[in-house]
JSON list of C-alpha atoms in Angstrom, two decimals:
[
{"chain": "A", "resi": 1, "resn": "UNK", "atom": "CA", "xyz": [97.62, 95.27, 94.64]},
{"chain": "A", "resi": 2, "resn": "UNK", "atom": "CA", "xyz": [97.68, 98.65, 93.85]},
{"chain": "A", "resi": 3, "resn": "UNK", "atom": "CA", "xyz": [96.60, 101.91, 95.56]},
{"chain": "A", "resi": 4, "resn": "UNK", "atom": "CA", "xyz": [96.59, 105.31, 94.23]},
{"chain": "A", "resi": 5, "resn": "UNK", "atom": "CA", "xyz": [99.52, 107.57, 93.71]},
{"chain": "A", "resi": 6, "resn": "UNK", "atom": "CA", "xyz": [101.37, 108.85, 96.35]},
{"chain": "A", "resi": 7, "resn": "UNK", "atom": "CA", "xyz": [102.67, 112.09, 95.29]},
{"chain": "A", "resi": 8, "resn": "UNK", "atom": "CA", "xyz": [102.75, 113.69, 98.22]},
{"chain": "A", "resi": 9, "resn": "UNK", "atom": "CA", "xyz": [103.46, 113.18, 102.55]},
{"chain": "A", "resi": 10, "resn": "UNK", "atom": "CA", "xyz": [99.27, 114.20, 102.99]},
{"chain": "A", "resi": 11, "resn": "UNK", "atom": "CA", "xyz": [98.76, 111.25, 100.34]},
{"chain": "A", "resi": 12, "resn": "UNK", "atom": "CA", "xyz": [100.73, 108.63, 102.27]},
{"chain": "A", "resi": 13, "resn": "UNK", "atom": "CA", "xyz": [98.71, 110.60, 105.93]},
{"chain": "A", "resi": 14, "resn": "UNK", "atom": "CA", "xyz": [95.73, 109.95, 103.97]},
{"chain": "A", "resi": 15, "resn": "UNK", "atom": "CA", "xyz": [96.12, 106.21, 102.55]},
{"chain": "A", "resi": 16, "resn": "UNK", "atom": "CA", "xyz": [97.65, 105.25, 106.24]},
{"chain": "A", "resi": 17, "resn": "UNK", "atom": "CA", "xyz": [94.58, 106.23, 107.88]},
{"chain": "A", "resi": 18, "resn": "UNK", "atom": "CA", "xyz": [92.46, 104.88, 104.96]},
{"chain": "A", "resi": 19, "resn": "UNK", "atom": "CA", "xyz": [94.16, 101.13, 105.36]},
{"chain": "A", "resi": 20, "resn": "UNK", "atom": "CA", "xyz": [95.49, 101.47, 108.89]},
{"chain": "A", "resi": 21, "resn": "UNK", "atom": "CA", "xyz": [99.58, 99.70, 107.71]},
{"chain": "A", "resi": 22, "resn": "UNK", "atom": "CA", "xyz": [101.88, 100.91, 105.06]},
{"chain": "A", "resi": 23, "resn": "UNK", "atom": "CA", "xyz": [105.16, 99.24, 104.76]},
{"chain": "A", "resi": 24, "resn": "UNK", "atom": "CA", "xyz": [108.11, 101.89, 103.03]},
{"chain": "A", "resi": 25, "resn": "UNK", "atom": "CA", "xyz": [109.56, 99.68, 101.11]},
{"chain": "A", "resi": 26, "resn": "UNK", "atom": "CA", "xyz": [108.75, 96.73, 98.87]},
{"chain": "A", "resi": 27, "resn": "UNK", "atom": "CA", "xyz": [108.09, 93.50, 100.23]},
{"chain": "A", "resi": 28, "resn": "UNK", "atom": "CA", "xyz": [106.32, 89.83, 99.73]},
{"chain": "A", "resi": 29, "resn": "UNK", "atom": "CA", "xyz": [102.68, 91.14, 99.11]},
{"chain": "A", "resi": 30, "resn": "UNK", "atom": "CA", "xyz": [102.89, 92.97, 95.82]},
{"chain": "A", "resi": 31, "resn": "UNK", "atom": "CA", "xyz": [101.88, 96.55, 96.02]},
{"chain": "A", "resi": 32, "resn": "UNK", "atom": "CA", "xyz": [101.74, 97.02, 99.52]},
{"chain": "A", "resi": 33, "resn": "UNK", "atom": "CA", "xyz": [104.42, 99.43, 99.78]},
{"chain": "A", "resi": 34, "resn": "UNK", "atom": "CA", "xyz": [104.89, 103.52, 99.51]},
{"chain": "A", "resi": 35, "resn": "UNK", "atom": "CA", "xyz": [108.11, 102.50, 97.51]},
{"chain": "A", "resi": 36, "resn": "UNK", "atom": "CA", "xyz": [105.53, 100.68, 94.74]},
{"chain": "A", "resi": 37, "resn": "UNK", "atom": "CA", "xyz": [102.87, 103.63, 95.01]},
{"chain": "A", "resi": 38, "resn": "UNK", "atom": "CA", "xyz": [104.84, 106.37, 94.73]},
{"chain": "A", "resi": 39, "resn": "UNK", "atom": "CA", "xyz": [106.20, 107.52, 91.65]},
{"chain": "A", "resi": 40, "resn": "UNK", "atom": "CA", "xyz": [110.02, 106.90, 90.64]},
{"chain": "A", "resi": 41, "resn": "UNK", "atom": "CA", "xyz": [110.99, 111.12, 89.25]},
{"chain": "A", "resi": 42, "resn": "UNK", "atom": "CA", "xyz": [110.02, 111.47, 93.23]},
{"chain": "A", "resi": 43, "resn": "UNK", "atom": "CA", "xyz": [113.18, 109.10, 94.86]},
{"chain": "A", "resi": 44, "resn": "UNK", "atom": "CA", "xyz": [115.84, 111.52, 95.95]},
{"chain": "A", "resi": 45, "resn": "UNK", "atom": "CA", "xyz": [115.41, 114.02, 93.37]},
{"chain": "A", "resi": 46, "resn": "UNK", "atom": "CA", "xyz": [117.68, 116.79, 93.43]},
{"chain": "A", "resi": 47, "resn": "UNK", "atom": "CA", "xyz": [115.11, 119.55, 92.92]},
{"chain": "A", "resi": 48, "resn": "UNK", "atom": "CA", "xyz": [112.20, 118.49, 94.65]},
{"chain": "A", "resi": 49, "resn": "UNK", "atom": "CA", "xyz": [111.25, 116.35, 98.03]},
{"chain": "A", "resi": 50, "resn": "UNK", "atom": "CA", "xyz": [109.74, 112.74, 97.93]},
{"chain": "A", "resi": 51, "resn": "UNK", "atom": "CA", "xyz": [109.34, 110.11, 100.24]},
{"chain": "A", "resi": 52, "resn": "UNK", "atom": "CA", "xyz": [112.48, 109.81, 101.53]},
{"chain": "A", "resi": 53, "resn": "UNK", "atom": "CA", "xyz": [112.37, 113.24, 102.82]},
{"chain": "A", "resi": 54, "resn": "UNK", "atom": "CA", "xyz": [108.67, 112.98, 103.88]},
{"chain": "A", "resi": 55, "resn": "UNK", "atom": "CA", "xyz": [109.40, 110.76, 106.57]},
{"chain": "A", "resi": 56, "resn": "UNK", "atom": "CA", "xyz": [110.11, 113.25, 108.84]},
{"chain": "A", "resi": 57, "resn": "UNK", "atom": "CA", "xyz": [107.14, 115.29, 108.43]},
{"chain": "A", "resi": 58, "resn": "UNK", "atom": "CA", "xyz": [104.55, 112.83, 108.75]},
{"chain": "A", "resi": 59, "resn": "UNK", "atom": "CA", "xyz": [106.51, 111.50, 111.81]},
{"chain": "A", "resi": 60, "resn": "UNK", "atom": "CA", "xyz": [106.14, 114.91, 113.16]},
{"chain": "A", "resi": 61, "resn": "UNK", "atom": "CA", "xyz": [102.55, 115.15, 112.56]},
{"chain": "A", "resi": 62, "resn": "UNK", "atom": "CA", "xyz": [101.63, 112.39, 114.66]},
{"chain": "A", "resi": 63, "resn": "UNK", "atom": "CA", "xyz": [98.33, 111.24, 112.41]},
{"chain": "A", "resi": 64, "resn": "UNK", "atom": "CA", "xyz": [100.88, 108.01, 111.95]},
{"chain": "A", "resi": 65, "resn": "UNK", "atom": "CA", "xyz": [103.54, 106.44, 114.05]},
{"chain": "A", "resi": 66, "resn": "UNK", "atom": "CA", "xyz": [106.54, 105.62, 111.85]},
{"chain": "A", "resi": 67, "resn": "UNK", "atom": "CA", "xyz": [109.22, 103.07, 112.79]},
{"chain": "A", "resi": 68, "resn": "UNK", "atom": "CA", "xyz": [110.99, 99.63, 112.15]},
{"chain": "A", "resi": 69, "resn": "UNK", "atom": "CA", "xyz": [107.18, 97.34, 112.07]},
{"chain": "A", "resi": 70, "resn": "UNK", "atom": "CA", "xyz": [107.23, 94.96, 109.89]},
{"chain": "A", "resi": 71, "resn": "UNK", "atom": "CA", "xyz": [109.77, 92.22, 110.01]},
{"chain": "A", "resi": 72, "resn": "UNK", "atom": "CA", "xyz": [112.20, 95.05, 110.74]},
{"chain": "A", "resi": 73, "resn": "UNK", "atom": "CA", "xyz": [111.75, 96.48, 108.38]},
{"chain": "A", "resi": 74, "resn": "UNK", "atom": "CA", "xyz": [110.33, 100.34, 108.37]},
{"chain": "A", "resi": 75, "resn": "UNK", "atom": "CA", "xyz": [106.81, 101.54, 107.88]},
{"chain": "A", "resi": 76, "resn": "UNK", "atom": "CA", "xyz": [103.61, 103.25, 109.01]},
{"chain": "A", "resi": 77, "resn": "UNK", "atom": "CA", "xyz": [100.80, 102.47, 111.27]},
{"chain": "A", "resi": 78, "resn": "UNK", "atom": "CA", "xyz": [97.85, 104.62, 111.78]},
{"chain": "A", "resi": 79, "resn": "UNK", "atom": "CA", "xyz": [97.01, 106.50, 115.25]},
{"chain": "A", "resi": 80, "resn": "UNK", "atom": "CA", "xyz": [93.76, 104.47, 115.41]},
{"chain": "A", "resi": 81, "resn": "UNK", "atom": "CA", "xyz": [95.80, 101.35, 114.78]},
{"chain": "A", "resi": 82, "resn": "UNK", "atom": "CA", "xyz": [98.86, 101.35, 117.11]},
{"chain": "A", "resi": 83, "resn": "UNK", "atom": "CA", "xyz": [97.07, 100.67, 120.36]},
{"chain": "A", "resi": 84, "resn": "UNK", "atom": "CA", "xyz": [95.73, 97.63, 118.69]},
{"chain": "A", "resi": 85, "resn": "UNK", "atom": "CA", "xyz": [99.82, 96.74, 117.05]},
{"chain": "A", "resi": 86, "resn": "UNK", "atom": "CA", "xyz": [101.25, 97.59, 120.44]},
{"chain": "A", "resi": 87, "resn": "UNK", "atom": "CA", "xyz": [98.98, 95.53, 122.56]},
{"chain": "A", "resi": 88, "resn": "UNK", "atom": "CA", "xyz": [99.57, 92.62, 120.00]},
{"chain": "A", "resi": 89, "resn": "UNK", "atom": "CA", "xyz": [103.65, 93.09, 119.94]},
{"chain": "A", "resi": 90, "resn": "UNK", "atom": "CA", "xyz": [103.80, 93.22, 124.12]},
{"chain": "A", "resi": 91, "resn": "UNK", "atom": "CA", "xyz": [102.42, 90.32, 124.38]},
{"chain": "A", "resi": 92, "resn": "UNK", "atom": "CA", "xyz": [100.50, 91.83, 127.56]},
{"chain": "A", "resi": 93, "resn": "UNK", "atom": "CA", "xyz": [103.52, 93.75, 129.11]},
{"chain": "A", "resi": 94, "resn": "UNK", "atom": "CA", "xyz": [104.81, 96.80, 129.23]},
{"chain": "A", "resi": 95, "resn": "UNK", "atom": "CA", "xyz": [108.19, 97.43, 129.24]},
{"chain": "A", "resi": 96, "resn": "UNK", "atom": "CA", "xyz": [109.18, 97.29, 132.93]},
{"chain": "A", "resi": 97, "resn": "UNK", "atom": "CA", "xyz": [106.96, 94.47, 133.36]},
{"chain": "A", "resi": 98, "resn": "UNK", "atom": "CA", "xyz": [108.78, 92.62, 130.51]},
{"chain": "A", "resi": 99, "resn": "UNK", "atom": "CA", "xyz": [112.28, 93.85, 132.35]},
{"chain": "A", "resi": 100, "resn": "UNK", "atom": "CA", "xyz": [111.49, 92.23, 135.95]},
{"chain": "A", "resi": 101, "resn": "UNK", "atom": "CA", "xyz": [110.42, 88.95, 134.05]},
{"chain": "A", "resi": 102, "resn": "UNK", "atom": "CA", "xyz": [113.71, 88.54, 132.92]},
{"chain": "A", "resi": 103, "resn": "UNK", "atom": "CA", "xyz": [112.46, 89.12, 129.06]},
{"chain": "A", "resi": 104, "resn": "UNK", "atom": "CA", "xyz": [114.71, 92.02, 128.60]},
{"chain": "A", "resi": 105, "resn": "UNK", "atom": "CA", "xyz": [118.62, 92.03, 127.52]},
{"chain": "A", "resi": 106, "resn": "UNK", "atom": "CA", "xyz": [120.20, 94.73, 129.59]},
{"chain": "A", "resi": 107, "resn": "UNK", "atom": "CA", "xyz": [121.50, 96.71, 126.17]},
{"chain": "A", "resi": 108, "resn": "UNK", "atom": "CA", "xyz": [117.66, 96.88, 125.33]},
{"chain": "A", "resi": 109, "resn": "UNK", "atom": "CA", "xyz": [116.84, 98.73, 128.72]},
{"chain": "A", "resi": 110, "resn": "UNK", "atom": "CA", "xyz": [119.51, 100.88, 128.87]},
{"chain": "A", "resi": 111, "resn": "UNK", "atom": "CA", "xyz": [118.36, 102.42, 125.25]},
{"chain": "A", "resi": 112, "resn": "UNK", "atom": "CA", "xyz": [114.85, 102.12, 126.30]},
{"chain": "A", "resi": 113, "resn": "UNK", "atom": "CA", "xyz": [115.48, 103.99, 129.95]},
{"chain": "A", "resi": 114, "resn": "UNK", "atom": "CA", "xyz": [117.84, 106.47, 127.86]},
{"chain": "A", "resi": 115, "resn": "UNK", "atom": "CA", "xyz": [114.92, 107.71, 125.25]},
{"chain": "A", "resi": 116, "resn": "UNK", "atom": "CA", "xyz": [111.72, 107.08, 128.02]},
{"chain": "A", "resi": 117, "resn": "UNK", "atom": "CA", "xyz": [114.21, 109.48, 130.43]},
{"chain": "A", "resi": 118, "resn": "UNK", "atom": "CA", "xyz": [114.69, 111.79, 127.47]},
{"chain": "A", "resi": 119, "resn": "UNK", "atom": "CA", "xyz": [111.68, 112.09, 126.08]},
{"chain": "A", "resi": 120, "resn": "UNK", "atom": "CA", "xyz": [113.39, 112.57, 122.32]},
{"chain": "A", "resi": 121, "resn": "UNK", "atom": "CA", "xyz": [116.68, 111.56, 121.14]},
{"chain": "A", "resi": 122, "resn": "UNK", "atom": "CA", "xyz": [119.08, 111.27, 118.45]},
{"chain": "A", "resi": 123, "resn": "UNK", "atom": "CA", "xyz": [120.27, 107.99, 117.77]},
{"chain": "A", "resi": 124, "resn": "UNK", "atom": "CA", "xyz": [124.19, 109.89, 117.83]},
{"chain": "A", "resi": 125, "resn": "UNK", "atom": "CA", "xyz": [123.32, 110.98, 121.00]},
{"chain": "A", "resi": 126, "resn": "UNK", "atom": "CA", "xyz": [121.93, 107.59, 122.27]},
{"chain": "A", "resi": 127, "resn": "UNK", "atom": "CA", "xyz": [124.85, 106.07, 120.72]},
{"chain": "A", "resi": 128, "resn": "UNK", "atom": "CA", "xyz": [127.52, 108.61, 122.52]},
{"chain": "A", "resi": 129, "resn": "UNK", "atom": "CA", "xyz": [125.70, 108.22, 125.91]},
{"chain": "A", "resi": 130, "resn": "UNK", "atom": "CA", "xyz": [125.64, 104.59, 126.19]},
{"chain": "A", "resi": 131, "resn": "UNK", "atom": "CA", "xyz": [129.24, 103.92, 124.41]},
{"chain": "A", "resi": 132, "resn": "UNK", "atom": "CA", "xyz": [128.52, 102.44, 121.22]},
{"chain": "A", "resi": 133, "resn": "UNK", "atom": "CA", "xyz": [131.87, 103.38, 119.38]},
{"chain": "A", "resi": 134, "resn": "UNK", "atom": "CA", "xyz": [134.12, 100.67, 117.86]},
{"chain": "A", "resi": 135, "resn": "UNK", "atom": "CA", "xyz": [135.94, 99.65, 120.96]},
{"chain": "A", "resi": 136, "resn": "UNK", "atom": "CA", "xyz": [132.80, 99.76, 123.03]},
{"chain": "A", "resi": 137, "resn": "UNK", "atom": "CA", "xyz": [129.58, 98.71, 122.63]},
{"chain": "A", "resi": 138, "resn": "UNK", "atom": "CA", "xyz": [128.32, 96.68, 119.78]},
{"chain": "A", "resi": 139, "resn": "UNK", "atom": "CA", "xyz": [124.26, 95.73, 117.73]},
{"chain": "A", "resi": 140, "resn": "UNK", "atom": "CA", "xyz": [122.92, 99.19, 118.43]},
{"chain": "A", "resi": 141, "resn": "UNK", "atom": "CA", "xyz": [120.87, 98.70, 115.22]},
{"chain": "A", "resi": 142, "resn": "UNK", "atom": "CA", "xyz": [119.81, 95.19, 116.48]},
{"chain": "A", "resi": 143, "resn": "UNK", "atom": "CA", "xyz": [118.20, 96.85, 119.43]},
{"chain": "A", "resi": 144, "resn": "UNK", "atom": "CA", "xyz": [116.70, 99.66, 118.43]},
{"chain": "A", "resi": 145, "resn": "UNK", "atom": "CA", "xyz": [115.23, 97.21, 115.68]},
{"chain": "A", "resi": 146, "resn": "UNK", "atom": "CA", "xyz": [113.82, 95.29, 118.07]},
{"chain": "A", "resi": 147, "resn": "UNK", "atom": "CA", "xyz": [112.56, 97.52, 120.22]},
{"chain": "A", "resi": 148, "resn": "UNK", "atom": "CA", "xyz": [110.37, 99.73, 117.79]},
{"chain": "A", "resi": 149, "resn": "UNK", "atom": "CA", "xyz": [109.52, 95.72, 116.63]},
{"chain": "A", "resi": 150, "resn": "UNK", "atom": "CA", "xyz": [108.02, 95.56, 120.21]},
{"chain": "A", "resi": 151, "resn": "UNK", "atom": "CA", "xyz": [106.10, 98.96, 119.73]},
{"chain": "A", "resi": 152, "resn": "UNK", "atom": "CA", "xyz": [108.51, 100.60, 123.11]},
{"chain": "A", "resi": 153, "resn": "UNK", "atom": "CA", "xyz": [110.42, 102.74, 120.60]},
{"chain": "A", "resi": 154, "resn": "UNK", "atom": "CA", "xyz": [109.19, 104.77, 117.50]},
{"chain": "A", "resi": 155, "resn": "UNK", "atom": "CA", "xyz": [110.82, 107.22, 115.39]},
{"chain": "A", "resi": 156, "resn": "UNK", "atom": "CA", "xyz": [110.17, 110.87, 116.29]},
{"chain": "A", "resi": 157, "resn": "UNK", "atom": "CA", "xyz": [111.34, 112.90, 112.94]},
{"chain": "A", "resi": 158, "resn": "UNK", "atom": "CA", "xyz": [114.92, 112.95, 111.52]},
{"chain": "A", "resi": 159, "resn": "UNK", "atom": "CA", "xyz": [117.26, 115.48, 111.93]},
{"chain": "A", "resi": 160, "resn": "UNK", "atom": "CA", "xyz": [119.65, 117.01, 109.45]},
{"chain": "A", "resi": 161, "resn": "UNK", "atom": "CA", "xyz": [123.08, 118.07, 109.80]},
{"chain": "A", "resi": 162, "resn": "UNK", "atom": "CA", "xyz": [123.61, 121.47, 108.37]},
{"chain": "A", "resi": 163, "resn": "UNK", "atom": "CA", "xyz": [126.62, 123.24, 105.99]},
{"chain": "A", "resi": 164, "resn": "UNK", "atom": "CA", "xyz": [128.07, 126.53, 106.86]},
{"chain": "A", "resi": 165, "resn": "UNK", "atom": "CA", "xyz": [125.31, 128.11, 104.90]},
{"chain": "A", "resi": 166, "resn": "UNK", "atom": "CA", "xyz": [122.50, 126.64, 107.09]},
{"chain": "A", "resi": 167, "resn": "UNK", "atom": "CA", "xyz": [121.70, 123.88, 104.45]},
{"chain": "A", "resi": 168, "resn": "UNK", "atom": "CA", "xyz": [120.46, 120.38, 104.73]},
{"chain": "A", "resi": 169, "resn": "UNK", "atom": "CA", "xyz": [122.70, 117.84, 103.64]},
{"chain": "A", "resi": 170, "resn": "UNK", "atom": "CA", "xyz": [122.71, 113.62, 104.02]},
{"chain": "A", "resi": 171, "resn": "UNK", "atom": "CA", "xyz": [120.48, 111.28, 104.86]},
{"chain": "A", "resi": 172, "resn": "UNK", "atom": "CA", "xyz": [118.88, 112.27, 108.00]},
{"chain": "A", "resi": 173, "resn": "UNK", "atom": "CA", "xyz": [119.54, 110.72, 111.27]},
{"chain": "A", "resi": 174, "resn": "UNK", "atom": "CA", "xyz": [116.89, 109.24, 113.31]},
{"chain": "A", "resi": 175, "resn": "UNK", "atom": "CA", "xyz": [115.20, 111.19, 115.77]},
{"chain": "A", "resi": 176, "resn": "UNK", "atom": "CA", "xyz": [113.50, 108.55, 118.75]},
{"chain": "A", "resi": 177, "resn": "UNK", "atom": "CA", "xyz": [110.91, 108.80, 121.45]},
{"chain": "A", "resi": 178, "resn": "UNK", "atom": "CA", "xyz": [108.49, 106.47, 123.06]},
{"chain": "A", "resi": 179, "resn": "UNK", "atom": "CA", "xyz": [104.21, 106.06, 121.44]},
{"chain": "A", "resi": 180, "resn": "UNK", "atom": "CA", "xyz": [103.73, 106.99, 125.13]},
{"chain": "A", "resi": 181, "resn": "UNK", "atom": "CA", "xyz": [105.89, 109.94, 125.46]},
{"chain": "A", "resi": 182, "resn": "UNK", "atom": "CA", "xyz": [103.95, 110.80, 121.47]},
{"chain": "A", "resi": 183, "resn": "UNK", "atom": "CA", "xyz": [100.15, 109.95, 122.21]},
{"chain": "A", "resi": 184, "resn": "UNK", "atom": "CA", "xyz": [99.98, 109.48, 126.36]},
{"chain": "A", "resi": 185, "resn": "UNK", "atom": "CA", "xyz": [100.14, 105.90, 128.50]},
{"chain": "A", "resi": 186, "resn": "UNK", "atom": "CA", "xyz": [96.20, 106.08, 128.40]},
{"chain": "A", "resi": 187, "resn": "UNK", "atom": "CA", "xyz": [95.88, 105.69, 124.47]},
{"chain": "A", "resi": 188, "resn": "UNK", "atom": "CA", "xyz": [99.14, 103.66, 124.23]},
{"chain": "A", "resi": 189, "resn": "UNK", "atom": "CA", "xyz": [97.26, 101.34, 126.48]},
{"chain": "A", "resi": 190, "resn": "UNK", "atom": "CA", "xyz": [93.66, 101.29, 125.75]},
{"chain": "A", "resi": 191, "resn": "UNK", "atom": "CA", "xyz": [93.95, 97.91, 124.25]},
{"chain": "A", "resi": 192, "resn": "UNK", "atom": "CA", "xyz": [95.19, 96.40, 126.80]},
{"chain": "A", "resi": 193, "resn": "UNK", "atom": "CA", "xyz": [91.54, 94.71, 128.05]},
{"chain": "A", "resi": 194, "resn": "UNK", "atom": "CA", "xyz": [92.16, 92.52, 125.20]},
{"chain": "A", "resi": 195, "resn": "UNK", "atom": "CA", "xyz": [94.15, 89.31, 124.74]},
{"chain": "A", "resi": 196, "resn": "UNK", "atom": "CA", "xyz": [97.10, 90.04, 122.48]},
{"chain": "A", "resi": 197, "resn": "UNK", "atom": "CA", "xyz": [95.95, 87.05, 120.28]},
{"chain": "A", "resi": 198, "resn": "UNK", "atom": "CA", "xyz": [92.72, 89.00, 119.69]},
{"chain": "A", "resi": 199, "resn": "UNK", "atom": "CA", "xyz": [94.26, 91.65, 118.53]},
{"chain": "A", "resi": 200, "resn": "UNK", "atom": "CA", "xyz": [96.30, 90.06, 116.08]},
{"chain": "A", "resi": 201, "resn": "UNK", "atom": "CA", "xyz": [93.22, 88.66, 114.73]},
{"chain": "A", "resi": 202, "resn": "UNK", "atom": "CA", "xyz": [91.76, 91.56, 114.29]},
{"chain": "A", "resi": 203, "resn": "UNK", "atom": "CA", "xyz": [94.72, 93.46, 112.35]},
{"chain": "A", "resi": 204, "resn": "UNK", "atom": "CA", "xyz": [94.96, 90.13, 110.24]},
{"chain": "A", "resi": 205, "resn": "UNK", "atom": "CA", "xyz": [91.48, 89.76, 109.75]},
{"chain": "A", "resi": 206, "resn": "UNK", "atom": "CA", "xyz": [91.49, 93.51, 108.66]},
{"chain": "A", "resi": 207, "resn": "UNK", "atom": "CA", "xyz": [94.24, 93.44, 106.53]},
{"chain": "A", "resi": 208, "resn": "UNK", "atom": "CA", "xyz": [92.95, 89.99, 104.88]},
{"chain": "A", "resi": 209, "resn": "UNK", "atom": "CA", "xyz": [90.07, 92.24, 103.40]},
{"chain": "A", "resi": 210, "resn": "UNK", "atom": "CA", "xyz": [92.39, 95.43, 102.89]},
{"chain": "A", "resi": 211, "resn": "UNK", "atom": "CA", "xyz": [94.35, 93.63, 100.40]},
{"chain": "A", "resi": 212, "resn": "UNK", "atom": "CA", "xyz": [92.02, 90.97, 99.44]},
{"chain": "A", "resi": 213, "resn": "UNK", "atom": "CA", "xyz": [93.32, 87.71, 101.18]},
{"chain": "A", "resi": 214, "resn": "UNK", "atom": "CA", "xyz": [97.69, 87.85, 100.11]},
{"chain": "A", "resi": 215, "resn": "UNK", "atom": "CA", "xyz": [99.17, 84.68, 101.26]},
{"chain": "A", "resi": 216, "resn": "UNK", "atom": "CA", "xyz": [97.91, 84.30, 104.92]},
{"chain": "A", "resi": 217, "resn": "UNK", "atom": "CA", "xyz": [101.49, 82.85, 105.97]},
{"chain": "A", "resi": 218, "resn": "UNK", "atom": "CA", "xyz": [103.24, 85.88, 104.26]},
{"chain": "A", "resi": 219, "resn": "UNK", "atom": "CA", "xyz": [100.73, 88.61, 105.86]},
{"chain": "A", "resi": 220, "resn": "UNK", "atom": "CA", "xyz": [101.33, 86.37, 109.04]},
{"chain": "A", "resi": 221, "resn": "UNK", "atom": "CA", "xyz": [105.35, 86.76, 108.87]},
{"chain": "A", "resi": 222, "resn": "UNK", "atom": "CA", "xyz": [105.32, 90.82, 107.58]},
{"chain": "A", "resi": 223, "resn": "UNK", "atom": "CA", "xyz": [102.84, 91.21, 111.21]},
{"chain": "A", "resi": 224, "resn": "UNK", "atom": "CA", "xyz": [104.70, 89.00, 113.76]}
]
């Protein structure tokens, strides 16, 4: 499958809210990707921005929510979407909830509490704060993975350090919050009324016809 060209952040905005999911990168269903749509003179060009350097402003726009979805791997859903993703992924809890049934690992709530209590945060500073150096703490990237899996965590923008001059430079480092801290607890949970199987079957049902019927066991694996 192919969509049009993405040649610019507004395009990916646009074919986001058009199709509702947009993996980043390539993956099992052929085409469904910004990596596939977007074309190659734009990947880390030294004279002009592309999608690597987009993510941050469409993060910031808040039209999308952009994070680790889809078998951990990164990605955009659509504002319309996410309520419907989120009340899918908590399986009917939020986070607390999923904390005092004993379905939380205490690493996982002491990044969650860290960001919810912050409202933003850096993953160096989240990293600092809860001592994950090399002789302390260890699988920050397995939790924060998980948790923006779960729809508790998103990314916020990225932020880039800066030379002497004031200039840009690397690769950006991730900037987190919570959907609810982003949109509000009432649209984060407005799907709640519905059993989480439902929604699945409505995001699989939707993206059956989106991308006219991939492999329903690979579309089931890139979703769960």
């Amino acid at each position: 499958m192919r969509f049009r060209k993405l040649k610019s952040a507004e395009d990916i905005i646009k074919l986001v809210e058009d199709i509702g999911f947009l993996p980043f990168f390539a993956n099992d269903i052929e085409g469904f990707s910004v990596e596939e749509n977007c074309p190659s003179e734009l990947w880390f060009s030294s004279d002009k921005d592309g999608p690597w350097e987009w993510k941050g402003p469409i993060a910031r726009d808040r039209r999308c929510v952009y994070g680790k979805f889809f078998a951990g791997k990164a990605g955009f859903i659509s504002r319309e979407w996410f309520p419907i993703l989120a009340n899918y992924r908590r399986d009917g809890y939020d986070f607390d909830a999923r904390w005092e049934d004993g379905l939380v690992s205490q690493k996982d709530k002491d990044v969650y509490d860290l960001i919810s209590k912050n409202g933003v945060m850096i993953s160096k500073k989240i990293k600092s704060a809860l001592n994950y150096r090399k002789d302390g703490n260890t699988g920050f990237e397995t939790v924060i993975t998980r948790l923006q899996m779960q729809t508790y965590v998103n990314t916020a923008d990225f932020v880039y350090m800066q030379d002497k001059h004031g200039n840009p430079y690397g690769w950006g480092v991730a900037e987190y919050t919570t959907p609810e801290a982003m949109f509000g607890e009432d649209y984060i949970s407005k799907a709640y009324s519905q059993e989480p199987e439902k929604s699945h079957a409505v995001i699989f049902e939707h993206l059956t016809k989106t991308l006219k019927a991939p492999d329903a066991k690979i579309l089931s694996k890139l979703l769960k």
